[in-house]
Tab-separated table of C-alpha atoms in Angstrom:
chain	number	residue	atom	x	y	z
L	1	ASN	CA	138.770	35.559	-61.168
L	2	LYS	CA	135.195	34.863	-60.248
L	3	ARG	CA	132.575	37.173	-61.678
L	4	TRP	CA	129.902	37.956	-59.144
L	5	LYS	CA	126.483	38.829	-60.467
L	6	CYS	CA	124.677	41.254	-58.225
L	7	LYS	CA	120.898	41.021	-58.402
L	8	VAL	CA	119.239	44.361	-59.042
L	9	THR	CA	115.925	44.734	-57.209
L	10	MET	CA	113.228	45.968	-59.591
L	11	LEU	CA	110.157	45.839	-57.329
L	12	LYS	CA	110.120	45.448	-53.554
L	13	ILE	CA	106.795	45.198	-51.713
L	14	GLU	CA	106.819	44.983	-47.921
L	15	ASN	CA	103.829	44.329	-45.650
L	16	LEU	CA	101.394	45.956	-48.086
L	17	HIS	CA	97.873	46.573	-46.812
L	18	ALA	CA	95.200	48.107	-49.059
L	19	THR	CA	91.473	48.730	-48.950
L	20	VAL	CA	88.780	49.218	-51.588
L	21	ALA	CA	85.655	51.103	-50.473
L	22	ASP	CA	86.945	50.724	-46.879
L	23	LYS	CA	87.086	46.936	-47.265
L	24	PRO	CA	90.528	45.415	-46.503
L	25	ILE	CA	91.742	43.408	-49.507
L	26	LEU	CA	95.549	43.217	-49.227
L	27	LYS	CA	96.611	42.180	-45.742
L	28	GLY	CA	100.382	42.165	-45.375
L	29	LEU	CA	101.653	41.211	-48.825
L	30	SER	CA	105.412	41.068	-49.357
L	31	LEU	CA	107.199	40.308	-52.630
L	32	THR	CA	110.587	41.042	-54.214
L	33	ILE	CA	111.171	40.902	-57.969
L	34	ASN	CA	114.681	41.294	-59.357
L	35	ALA	CA	115.646	42.435	-62.841
L	36	GLY	CA	115.701	39.516	-65.256
L	37	GLU	CA	112.985	37.587	-63.413
L	38	ILE	CA	109.461	36.531	-64.317
L	39	HIS	CA	107.111	35.952	-61.381
L	40	ALA	CA	103.621	34.450	-61.595
L	41	ILE	CA	100.921	35.054	-58.998
L	42	MET	CA	98.048	32.574	-58.840
L	43	GLY	CA	95.160	32.314	-56.436
L	44	PRO	CA	91.412	31.850	-56.019
L	45	ASN	CA	88.810	34.473	-56.906
L	46	GLY	CA	88.693	37.341	-54.431
L	47	ALA	CA	92.226	36.744	-53.172
L	48	GLY	CA	93.399	40.248	-54.121
L	49	LYS	CA	95.297	39.583	-57.359
L	50	SER	CA	93.719	42.350	-59.425
L	51	THR	CA	93.758	44.687	-56.408
L	52	LEU	CA	97.535	44.226	-56.228
L	53	SER	CA	97.923	45.205	-59.886
L	54	TYR	CA	95.682	48.268	-59.469
L	55	VAL	CA	97.514	49.414	-56.328
L	56	LEU	CA	100.867	49.143	-58.115
L	57	GLY	CA	99.469	50.965	-61.145
L	58	GLY	CA	98.002	53.771	-59.010
L	59	ARG	CA	94.312	53.316	-59.804
L	60	PRO	CA	92.081	55.736	-57.855
L	61	GLY	CA	89.929	54.214	-55.126
L	62	TYR	CA	92.582	51.739	-53.977
L	63	GLU	CA	93.948	53.050	-50.695
L	64	VAL	CA	97.204	51.814	-49.198
L	65	THR	CA	96.863	51.771	-45.401
L	66	ASP	CA	100.232	50.254	-44.463
L	67	GLY	CA	103.448	48.940	-45.949
L	68	SER	CA	105.648	50.097	-48.818
L	69	ALA	CA	106.450	49.467	-52.474
L	70	THR	CA	109.610	50.630	-54.216
L	71	PHE	CA	110.223	50.466	-57.956
L	72	ASP	CA	113.771	50.714	-59.227
L	73	GLY	CA	114.736	52.206	-55.856
L	74	ALA	CA	112.055	54.934	-55.836
L	75	ASP	CA	108.913	55.126	-53.683
L	76	LEU	CA	106.280	53.785	-56.080
L	77	LEU	CA	103.321	54.704	-53.906
L	78	ASP	CA	104.403	58.358	-53.859
L	79	MET	CA	104.151	58.648	-57.656
L	80	GLU	CA	101.173	59.656	-59.766
L	81	PRO	CA	100.050	57.005	-62.310
L	82	HIS	CA	101.657	58.862	-65.245
L	83	GLU	CA	104.923	59.132	-63.282
L	84	ARG	CA	104.893	55.375	-62.687
L	85	ALA	CA	104.427	54.812	-66.405
L	86	ALA	CA	107.255	57.217	-67.297
L	87	ALA	CA	109.494	55.434	-64.792
L	88	GLY	CA	108.949	52.200	-66.744
L	89	LEU	CA	105.932	50.437	-65.252
L	90	PHE	CA	103.337	48.924	-67.615
L	91	LEU	CA	99.967	47.582	-66.469
L	92	GLY	CA	98.119	45.144	-68.723
L	93	PHE	CA	94.413	44.947	-67.913
L	94	GLN	CA	92.222	41.888	-67.588
L	95	TYR	CA	89.564	43.761	-69.580
L	96	PRO	CA	91.224	46.316	-71.925
L	97	VAL	CA	89.011	49.355	-72.442
L	98	GLU	CA	87.662	50.620	-75.766
L	99	ILE	CA	88.375	54.222	-76.802
L	100	PRO	CA	86.075	55.196	-79.706
L	101	GLY	CA	87.341	57.949	-81.997
L	102	VAL	CA	91.026	57.501	-81.089
L	103	SER	CA	93.166	55.345	-83.369
L	104	ASN	CA	95.684	52.905	-81.926
L	105	VAL	CA	98.509	54.658	-83.769
L	106	GLN	CA	97.519	58.082	-82.436
L	107	PHE	CA	97.016	56.776	-78.903
L	108	LEU	CA	100.312	54.891	-78.781
L	109	ARG	CA	102.412	57.664	-80.288
L	110	GLU	CA	101.018	60.163	-77.760
L	111	ALA	CA	101.549	57.698	-74.882
L	112	LEU	CA	105.105	56.843	-75.901
L	113	ASN	CA	106.143	60.458	-76.500
L	114	ALA	CA	104.579	61.593	-73.215
L	115	GLN	CA	106.742	59.026	-71.438
L	116	ARG	CA	109.822	60.027	-73.422
L	117	ARG	CA	109.282	63.685	-72.474
L	118	GLY	CA	108.857	62.620	-68.843
L	119	ARG	CA	112.295	60.995	-69.021
L	120	GLY	CA	113.847	63.995	-70.745
L	121	GLU	CA	114.110	62.204	-74.125
L	122	GLU	CA	113.249	63.568	-77.567
L	123	PRO	CA	109.807	62.549	-78.895
L	124	LEU	CA	109.688	60.260	-81.938
L	125	SER	CA	108.632	61.680	-85.294
L	126	GLY	CA	105.702	60.124	-87.128
L	127	GLY	CA	108.038	58.116	-89.368
L	128	GLU	CA	110.203	56.900	-86.489
L	129	PHE	CA	107.138	55.835	-84.543
L	130	LEU	CA	105.584	53.938	-87.471
L	131	LYS	CA	108.817	51.980	-87.917
L	132	VAL	CA	108.661	50.849	-84.262
L	133	ALA	CA	104.912	50.119	-84.521
L	134	ARG	CA	105.344	47.934	-87.625
L	135	GLU	CA	108.133	45.958	-85.971
L	136	LYS	CA	106.145	45.266	-82.795
L	137	ALA	CA	102.905	44.498	-84.681
L	138	ALA	CA	104.745	41.941	-86.831
L	139	LEU	CA	106.146	40.343	-83.691
L	140	LEU	CA	102.606	39.780	-82.397
L	141	LYS	CA	101.268	38.822	-85.866
L	142	MET	CA	98.960	41.843	-85.937
L	143	ASP	CA	98.046	43.553	-89.205
L	144	MET	CA	99.004	47.242	-89.293
L	145	ASP	CA	95.449	48.003	-90.430
L	146	MET	CA	94.287	47.037	-86.944
L	147	LEU	CA	96.569	49.684	-85.461
L	148	LYS	CA	94.769	52.291	-87.558
L	149	ARG	CA	91.420	51.352	-86.017
L	150	PRO	CA	90.007	52.958	-82.829
L	151	VAL	CA	91.575	51.503	-79.667
L	152	ASN	CA	90.039	48.049	-79.066
L	153	VAL	CA	86.722	49.014	-80.731
L	154	GLY	CA	85.206	45.954	-82.420
L	155	PHE	CA	88.152	43.784	-81.377
L	156	SER	CA	87.603	40.233	-80.154
L	157	GLY	CA	88.897	39.314	-76.692
L	158	GLY	CA	92.019	37.776	-78.227
L	159	GLU	CA	92.613	40.795	-80.465
L	160	LYS	CA	92.371	43.135	-77.470
L	161	LYS	CA	95.015	41.150	-75.597
L	162	ARG	CA	97.249	40.972	-78.649
L	163	ASN	CA	96.817	44.721	-79.134
L	164	GLU	CA	97.844	45.270	-75.522
L	165	MET	CA	101.009	43.238	-76.093
L	166	VAL	CA	101.794	45.464	-79.111
L	167	GLN	CA	101.321	48.466	-76.806
L	168	MET	CA	103.755	46.896	-74.342
L	169	GLY	CA	106.299	46.277	-77.106
L	170	ILE	CA	106.113	49.874	-78.326
L	171	ILE	CA	106.291	51.429	-74.860
L	172	ASP	CA	109.103	49.012	-73.875
L	173	PRO	CA	108.709	49.124	-70.059
L	174	LYS	CA	111.129	47.961	-67.376
L	175	LEU	CA	108.418	46.134	-65.436
L	176	ALA	CA	105.235	44.656	-66.903
L	177	ILE	CA	102.361	43.763	-64.581
L	178	LEU	CA	99.983	41.627	-66.621
L	179	ASP	CA	96.592	40.984	-65.024
L	180	GLU	CA	95.107	37.773	-66.470
L	181	THR	CA	96.426	38.403	-69.972
L	182	ASP	CA	95.417	34.817	-70.814
L	183	SER	CA	91.729	35.516	-70.121
L	184	GLY	CA	89.609	34.837	-73.206
L	185	LEU	CA	92.459	33.590	-75.400
L	186	ASP	CA	92.288	30.521	-77.623
L	187	ILE	CA	95.329	28.241	-78.018
L	188	ASP	CA	96.805	30.080	-81.030
L	189	ALA	CA	96.369	33.528	-79.457
L	190	LEU	CA	97.786	32.231	-76.174
L	191	ARG	CA	100.926	31.028	-77.933
L	192	THR	CA	101.311	34.316	-79.813
L	193	VAL	CA	100.881	36.387	-76.649
L	194	GLY	CA	103.272	34.121	-74.751
L	195	ASP	CA	105.890	34.454	-77.486
L	196	GLY	CA	105.376	38.222	-77.413
L	197	ILE	CA	105.933	38.432	-73.651
L	198	ASN	CA	109.113	36.369	-73.985
L	199	SER	CA	110.556	38.357	-76.894
L	200	ILE	CA	109.745	41.771	-75.402
L	201	MET	CA	110.317	41.261	-71.676
L	202	ARG	CA	112.627	38.288	-71.091
L	203	ARG	CA	115.788	40.349	-70.721
L	204	PRO	CA	118.325	40.945	-67.935
L	205	ASP	CA	117.180	44.555	-67.403
L	206	LYS	CA	113.418	43.853	-67.352
L	207	ALA	CA	110.959	41.985	-65.150
L	208	VAL	CA	107.417	40.624	-65.353
L	209	LEU	CA	104.661	40.005	-62.817
L	210	LEU	CA	102.090	37.663	-64.372
L	211	ILE	CA	98.733	37.375	-62.619
L	212	THR	CA	96.770	34.328	-63.742
L	213	HIS	CA	94.186	31.771	-62.670
L	214	TYR	CA	95.548	28.992	-64.809
L	215	GLN	CA	98.784	27.191	-65.509
L	216	ARG	CA	98.304	27.195	-69.303
L	217	LEU	CA	99.972	30.581	-69.981
L	218	LEU	CA	102.962	29.375	-67.989
L	219	ASP	CA	103.521	26.652	-70.601
L	220	TYR	CA	104.575	29.470	-72.937
L	221	VAL	CA	106.029	31.964	-70.454
L	222	GLN	CA	108.153	29.912	-68.081
L	223	PRO	CA	108.240	31.782	-64.740
L	224	ASP	CA	111.223	31.796	-62.407
L	225	PHE	CA	108.917	31.883	-59.379
L	226	VAL	CA	105.262	31.076	-58.711
L	227	HIS	CA	103.404	32.554	-55.730
L	228	VAL	CA	100.006	31.720	-54.283
L	229	LEU	CA	97.961	34.714	-53.156
L	230	ALA	CA	95.126	33.942	-50.757
L	231	ALA	CA	93.153	36.177	-48.402
L	232	GLY	CA	95.280	39.194	-49.260
L	233	ARG	CA	98.772	37.819	-48.766
L	234	ILE	CA	101.247	35.411	-50.338
L	235	VAL	CA	100.891	32.069	-48.569
L	236	LYS	CA	103.258	29.908	-50.622
L	237	SER	CA	106.069	30.387	-53.154
L	238	GLY	CA	107.960	27.966	-55.345
L	239	GLY	CA	109.237	27.266	-58.828
L	240	PRO	CA	107.273	26.431	-62.009
L	241	GLU	CA	106.309	23.055	-60.546
L	242	LEU	CA	104.036	24.828	-58.055
L	243	ALA	CA	101.751	25.901	-60.911
L	244	HIS	CA	101.335	22.262	-61.987
L	245	GLU	CA	100.589	21.301	-58.397
L	246	LEU	CA	97.872	23.958	-58.204
L	247	GLU	CA	96.420	22.848	-61.544
L	248	GLU	CA	96.169	19.297	-60.241
L	249	HIS	CA	95.008	19.855	-56.672
L	250	GLY	CA	93.468	23.349	-56.645
L	251	TYR	CA	93.847	26.040	-54.000
L	252	ALA	CA	91.776	24.512	-51.201
L	253	GLU	CA	94.626	23.050	-49.124
L	254	ILE	CA	97.079	25.920	-49.632
L	255	ALA	CA	94.532	28.704	-49.181
L	256	ALA	CA	92.950	27.119	-46.093
Protein backbone atom coordinates (compact mmCIF):
# COMPACT_ATOMS: atom_id res chain seq x y z
CA ASN A 1 0.00 0.00 0.00
CA LYS A 2 1.17 3.48 -0.80
CA ARG A 3 1.38 5.92 2.06
CA TRP A 4 0.19 9.35 1.03
CA LYS A 5 1.62 12.29 2.91
CA CYS A 6 -0.84 15.14 3.14
CA LYS A 7 0.77 18.56 3.46
CA VAL A 8 -0.58 20.55 6.38
CA THR A 9 -0.81 24.28 5.64
CA MET A 10 0.76 26.29 8.45
CA LEU A 11 0.53 29.82 7.03
CA LYS A 12 -1.54 30.95 4.05
CA ILE A 13 -1.34 34.56 2.87
CA GLU A 14 -3.57 35.67 0.00
CA ASN A 15 -3.47 39.03 -1.80
CA LEU A 16 -2.23 40.86 1.30
CA HIS A 17 -2.21 44.65 1.14
CA ALA A 18 -0.94 46.74 4.06
CA THR A 19 -0.13 50.37 4.76
CA VAL A 20 2.13 52.16 7.25
CA ALA A 21 1.22 55.78 8.04
CA ASP A 22 -1.21 55.61 5.08
CA LYS A 23 1.62 54.62 2.73
CA PRO A 24 0.99 51.36 0.81
CA ILE A 25 3.84 48.91 1.47
CA LEU A 26 2.45 45.42 0.78
CA LYS A 27 0.63 45.30 -2.54
CA GLY A 28 -0.92 41.90 -3.17
CA LEU A 29 1.45 39.47 -1.47
CA SER A 30 0.56 35.78 -1.54
CA LEU A 31 2.50 32.95 0.12
CA THR A 32 1.78 29.45 1.44
CA ILE A 33 4.01 27.72 3.99
CA ASN A 34 3.37 24.10 4.92
CA ALA A 35 4.40 22.35 8.12
CA GLY A 36 7.93 20.98 7.84
CA GLU A 37 9.08 23.71 5.44
CA ILE A 38 11.62 26.50 5.69
CA HIS A 39 11.03 29.48 3.40
CA ALA A 40 13.44 32.37 2.85
CA ILE A 41 12.35 35.81 1.66
CA MET A 42 14.99 38.05 0.10
CA GLY A 43 14.69 41.43 -1.53
CA PRO A 44 16.08 44.96 -1.80
CA ASN A 45 15.72 47.62 0.89
CA GLY A 46 12.22 49.05 1.11
CA ALA A 47 10.60 46.03 -0.54
CA GLY A 48 8.34 45.33 2.45
CA LYS A 49 10.15 42.43 4.13
CA SER A 50 10.07 43.80 7.67
CA THR A 51 6.54 45.15 7.12
CA LEU A 52 5.42 41.60 6.31
CA SER A 53 6.88 40.30 9.58
CA TYR A 54 5.27 43.11 11.60
CA VAL A 55 1.87 42.60 9.96
CA LEU A 56 1.99 38.87 10.74
CA GLY A 57 3.10 39.59 14.31
CA GLY A 58 0.33 42.16 14.85
CA ARG A 59 2.44 45.26 15.45
CA PRO A 60 0.33 48.42 15.93
CA GLY A 61 0.45 50.96 13.13
CA TYR A 62 0.52 48.37 10.34
CA GLU A 63 -2.92 48.37 8.76
CA VAL A 64 -4.14 45.56 6.53
CA THR A 65 -6.36 47.04 3.81
CA ASP A 66 -7.08 43.90 1.77
CA GLY A 67 -6.37 40.19 1.63
CA SER A 68 -6.16 37.48 4.28
CA ALA A 69 -3.72 35.48 6.39
CA THR A 70 -4.56 32.23 8.15
CA PHE A 71 -2.33 30.47 10.66
CA ASP A 72 -2.96 26.82 11.41
CA GLY A 73 -6.45 27.25 9.93
CA ALA A 74 -7.42 30.29 12.05
CA ASP A 75 -7.79 33.91 10.93
CA LEU A 76 -4.43 35.36 11.98
CA LEU A 77 -5.38 38.97 11.33
CA ASP A 78 -8.34 38.69 13.71
CA MET A 79 -6.08 37.81 16.66
CA GLU A 80 -4.42 40.12 19.15
CA PRO A 81 -0.59 39.87 19.26
CA HIS A 82 -0.62 37.82 22.49
CA GLU A 83 -3.18 35.44 20.96
CA ARG A 84 -0.93 34.92 17.95
CA ALA A 85 1.95 34.10 20.27
CA ALA A 86 -0.17 31.66 22.30
CA ALA A 87 -1.28 30.00 19.07
CA GLY A 88 2.39 29.28 18.29
CA LEU A 89 3.75 32.20 16.28
CA PHE A 90 7.20 33.60 17.18
CA LEU A 91 8.61 36.83 15.75
CA GLY A 92 12.37 37.38 15.86
CA PHE A 93 13.30 41.04 15.49
CA GLN A 94 16.01 42.58 13.36
CA TYR A 95 16.88 44.81 16.33
CA PRO A 96 15.98 43.03 19.62
CA VAL A 97 14.96 45.53 22.29
CA GLU A 98 16.63 46.00 25.68
CA ILE A 99 14.51 45.72 28.84
CA PRO A 100 16.45 47.15 31.81
CA GLY A 101 15.52 45.80 35.24
CA VAL A 102 13.96 42.56 33.93
CA SER A 103 16.13 39.45 33.88
CA ASN A 104 16.05 37.07 30.92
CA VAL A 105 14.98 34.21 33.19
CA GLN A 106 12.11 36.21 34.69
CA PHE A 107 10.99 37.52 31.30
CA LEU A 108 11.07 34.12 29.60
CA ARG A 109 9.33 32.24 32.40
CA GLU A 110 6.50 34.81 32.44
CA ALA A 111 6.24 34.72 28.62
CA LEU A 112 6.22 30.93 28.43
CA ASN A 113 3.71 30.48 31.25
CA ALA A 114 1.42 33.17 29.82
CA GLN A 115 1.33 31.21 26.57
CA ARG A 116 0.79 27.92 28.40
CA ARG A 117 -2.16 29.43 30.29
CA GLY A 118 -3.54 30.74 26.99
CA ARG A 119 -3.51 27.17 25.67
CA GLY A 120 -5.07 25.78 28.83
CA GLU A 121 -1.80 24.14 30.00
CA GLU A 122 -0.30 24.14 33.49
CA PRO A 123 2.45 26.74 34.07
CA LEU A 124 5.98 25.46 34.69
CA SER A 125 7.46 25.69 38.17
CA GLY A 126 10.72 27.54 38.69
CA GLY A 127 12.70 24.29 38.70
CA GLU A 128 10.99 22.92 35.59
CA PHE A 129 11.60 26.17 33.74
CA LEU A 130 15.29 26.35 34.68
CA LYS A 131 15.80 22.82 33.35
CA VAL A 132 14.36 23.87 29.96
CA ALA A 133 16.35 27.14 30.00
CA ARG A 134 19.66 25.35 30.68
CA GLU A 135 19.02 22.88 27.86
CA LYS A 136 18.23 25.58 25.29
CA ALA A 137 21.08 27.86 26.42
CA ALA A 138 23.56 24.99 26.03
CA LEU A 139 22.22 24.34 22.54
CA LEU A 140 23.05 27.93 21.56
CA LYS A 141 26.36 27.92 23.51
CA MET A 142 25.11 30.63 25.86
CA ASP A 143 26.28 30.81 29.48
CA MET A 144 23.42 30.61 31.99
CA ASP A 145 24.85 33.71 33.67
CA MET A 146 23.76 35.68 30.61
CA LEU A 147 20.19 34.53 31.16
CA LYS A 148 20.31 36.07 34.63
CA ARG A 149 21.19 39.48 33.19
CA PRO A 150 18.58 42.09 32.14
CA VAL A 151 17.07 41.32 28.72
CA ASN A 152 19.64 42.27 26.05
CA VAL A 153 21.18 45.03 28.22
CA GLY A 154 24.90 45.32 27.47
CA PHE A 155 24.72 42.48 24.95
CA SER A 156 26.63 42.68 21.67
CA GLY A 157 24.66 42.37 18.43
CA GLY A 158 25.58 38.69 18.18
CA GLU A 159 24.67 38.03 21.81
CA LYS A 160 21.25 39.63 21.30
CA LYS A 161 20.53 37.37 18.33
CA ARG A 162 21.77 34.31 20.19
CA ASN A 163 19.61 35.29 23.17
CA GLU A 164 16.61 35.56 20.86
CA MET A 165 17.27 32.04 19.57
CA VAL A 166 17.33 30.81 23.19
CA GLN A 167 13.96 32.54 23.65
CA MET A 168 12.66 30.73 20.57
CA GLY A 169 13.92 27.39 21.89
CA ILE A 170 12.24 27.89 25.27
CA ILE A 171 8.93 29.09 23.83
CA ASP A 172 9.01 26.31 21.19
CA PRO A 173 6.69 27.88 18.57
CA LYS A 174 4.97 26.23 15.61
CA LEU A 175 5.99 29.00 13.21
CA ALA A 176 9.06 31.22 13.55
CA ILE A 177 9.25 34.44 11.54
CA LEU A 178 12.85 35.61 11.75
CA ASP A 179 13.50 39.13 10.48
CA GLU A 180 17.16 39.44 9.44
CA THR A 181 18.44 37.25 12.27
CA ASP A 182 21.83 37.24 10.49
CA SER A 183 22.21 41.02 10.83
CA GLY A 184 25.35 41.91 12.77
CA LEU A 185 26.59 38.33 13.22
CA ASP A 186 30.17 37.21 12.71
CA ILE A 187 30.94 33.81 11.14
CA ASP A 188 31.01 31.87 14.43
CA ALA A 189 27.78 33.43 15.72
CA LEU A 190 26.14 32.87 12.34
CA ARG A 191 26.97 29.17 12.47
CA THR A 192 25.71 28.87 16.05
CA VAL A 193 22.44 30.65 15.25
CA GLY A 194 22.00 28.57 12.10
CA ASP A 195 22.55 25.35 14.05
CA GLY A 196 20.05 26.59 16.64
CA ILE A 197 17.36 27.27 14.03
CA ASN A 198 17.89 23.81 12.55
CA SER A 199 17.81 21.95 15.88
CA ILE A 200 14.78 23.83 17.24
CA MET A 201 12.61 24.35 14.16
CA ARG A 202 13.51 21.80 11.47
CA ARG A 203 10.72 19.38 12.33
CA PRO A 204 7.68 17.99 10.50
CA ASP A 205 5.23 19.92 12.71
CA LYS A 206 7.01 23.31 12.55
CA ALA A 207 7.81 25.91 9.91
CA VAL A 208 10.14 28.88 9.45
CA LEU A 209 9.96 32.11 7.46
CA LEU A 210 13.47 33.57 7.20
CA ILE A 211 13.76 37.18 6.06
CA THR A 212 17.28 38.07 4.95
CA HIS A 213 19.30 40.31 2.66
CA TYR A 214 22.10 37.84 2.15
CA GLN A 215 22.65 34.26 1.11
CA ARG A 216 25.18 33.53 3.88
CA LEU A 217 22.65 32.43 6.55
CA LEU A 218 21.20 30.03 4.00
CA ASP A 219 24.53 28.17 3.95
CA TYR A 220 23.65 27.01 7.47
CA VAL A 221 19.85 26.91 7.27
CA GLN A 222 19.05 25.27 3.95
CA PRO A 223 15.63 26.58 2.83
CA ASP A 224 13.11 24.53 0.89
CA PHE A 225 11.98 27.63 -1.01
CA VAL A 226 13.41 31.08 -1.70
CA HIS A 227 11.18 34.02 -2.65
CA VAL A 228 12.05 37.47 -3.94
CA LEU A 229 9.99 40.30 -2.49
CA ALA A 230 10.03 43.53 -4.48
CA ALA A 231 7.70 46.53 -4.45
CA GLY A 232 5.38 44.87 -1.95
CA ARG A 233 4.80 41.51 -3.58
CA ILE A 234 6.58 38.25 -4.35
CA VAL A 235 7.94 38.48 -7.89
CA LYS A 236 9.89 35.22 -8.13
CA SER A 237 10.14 31.91 -6.24
CA GLY A 238 12.53 29.01 -6.52
CA GLY A 239 14.74 26.60 -4.62
CA PRO A 240 18.00 27.29 -2.73
CA GLU A 241 19.78 27.98 -6.01
CA LEU A 242 17.79 31.21 -6.37
CA ALA A 243 19.63 32.66 -3.36
CA HIS A 244 22.99 32.01 -5.06
CA GLU A 245 21.68 33.63 -8.23
CA LEU A 246 20.67 36.73 -6.28
CA GLU A 247 24.04 36.84 -4.51
CA GLU A 248 25.79 36.78 -7.87
CA HIS A 249 23.58 39.08 -9.94
CA GLY A 250 21.67 41.20 -7.40
CA TYR A 251 18.01 42.18 -7.48
CA ALA A 252 18.06 44.68 -10.35
CA GLU A 253 16.78 42.38 -13.12
CA ILE A 254 14.23 40.50 -11.01
CA ALA A 255 12.91 43.55 -9.17
CA ALA A 256 12.64 45.67 -12.33
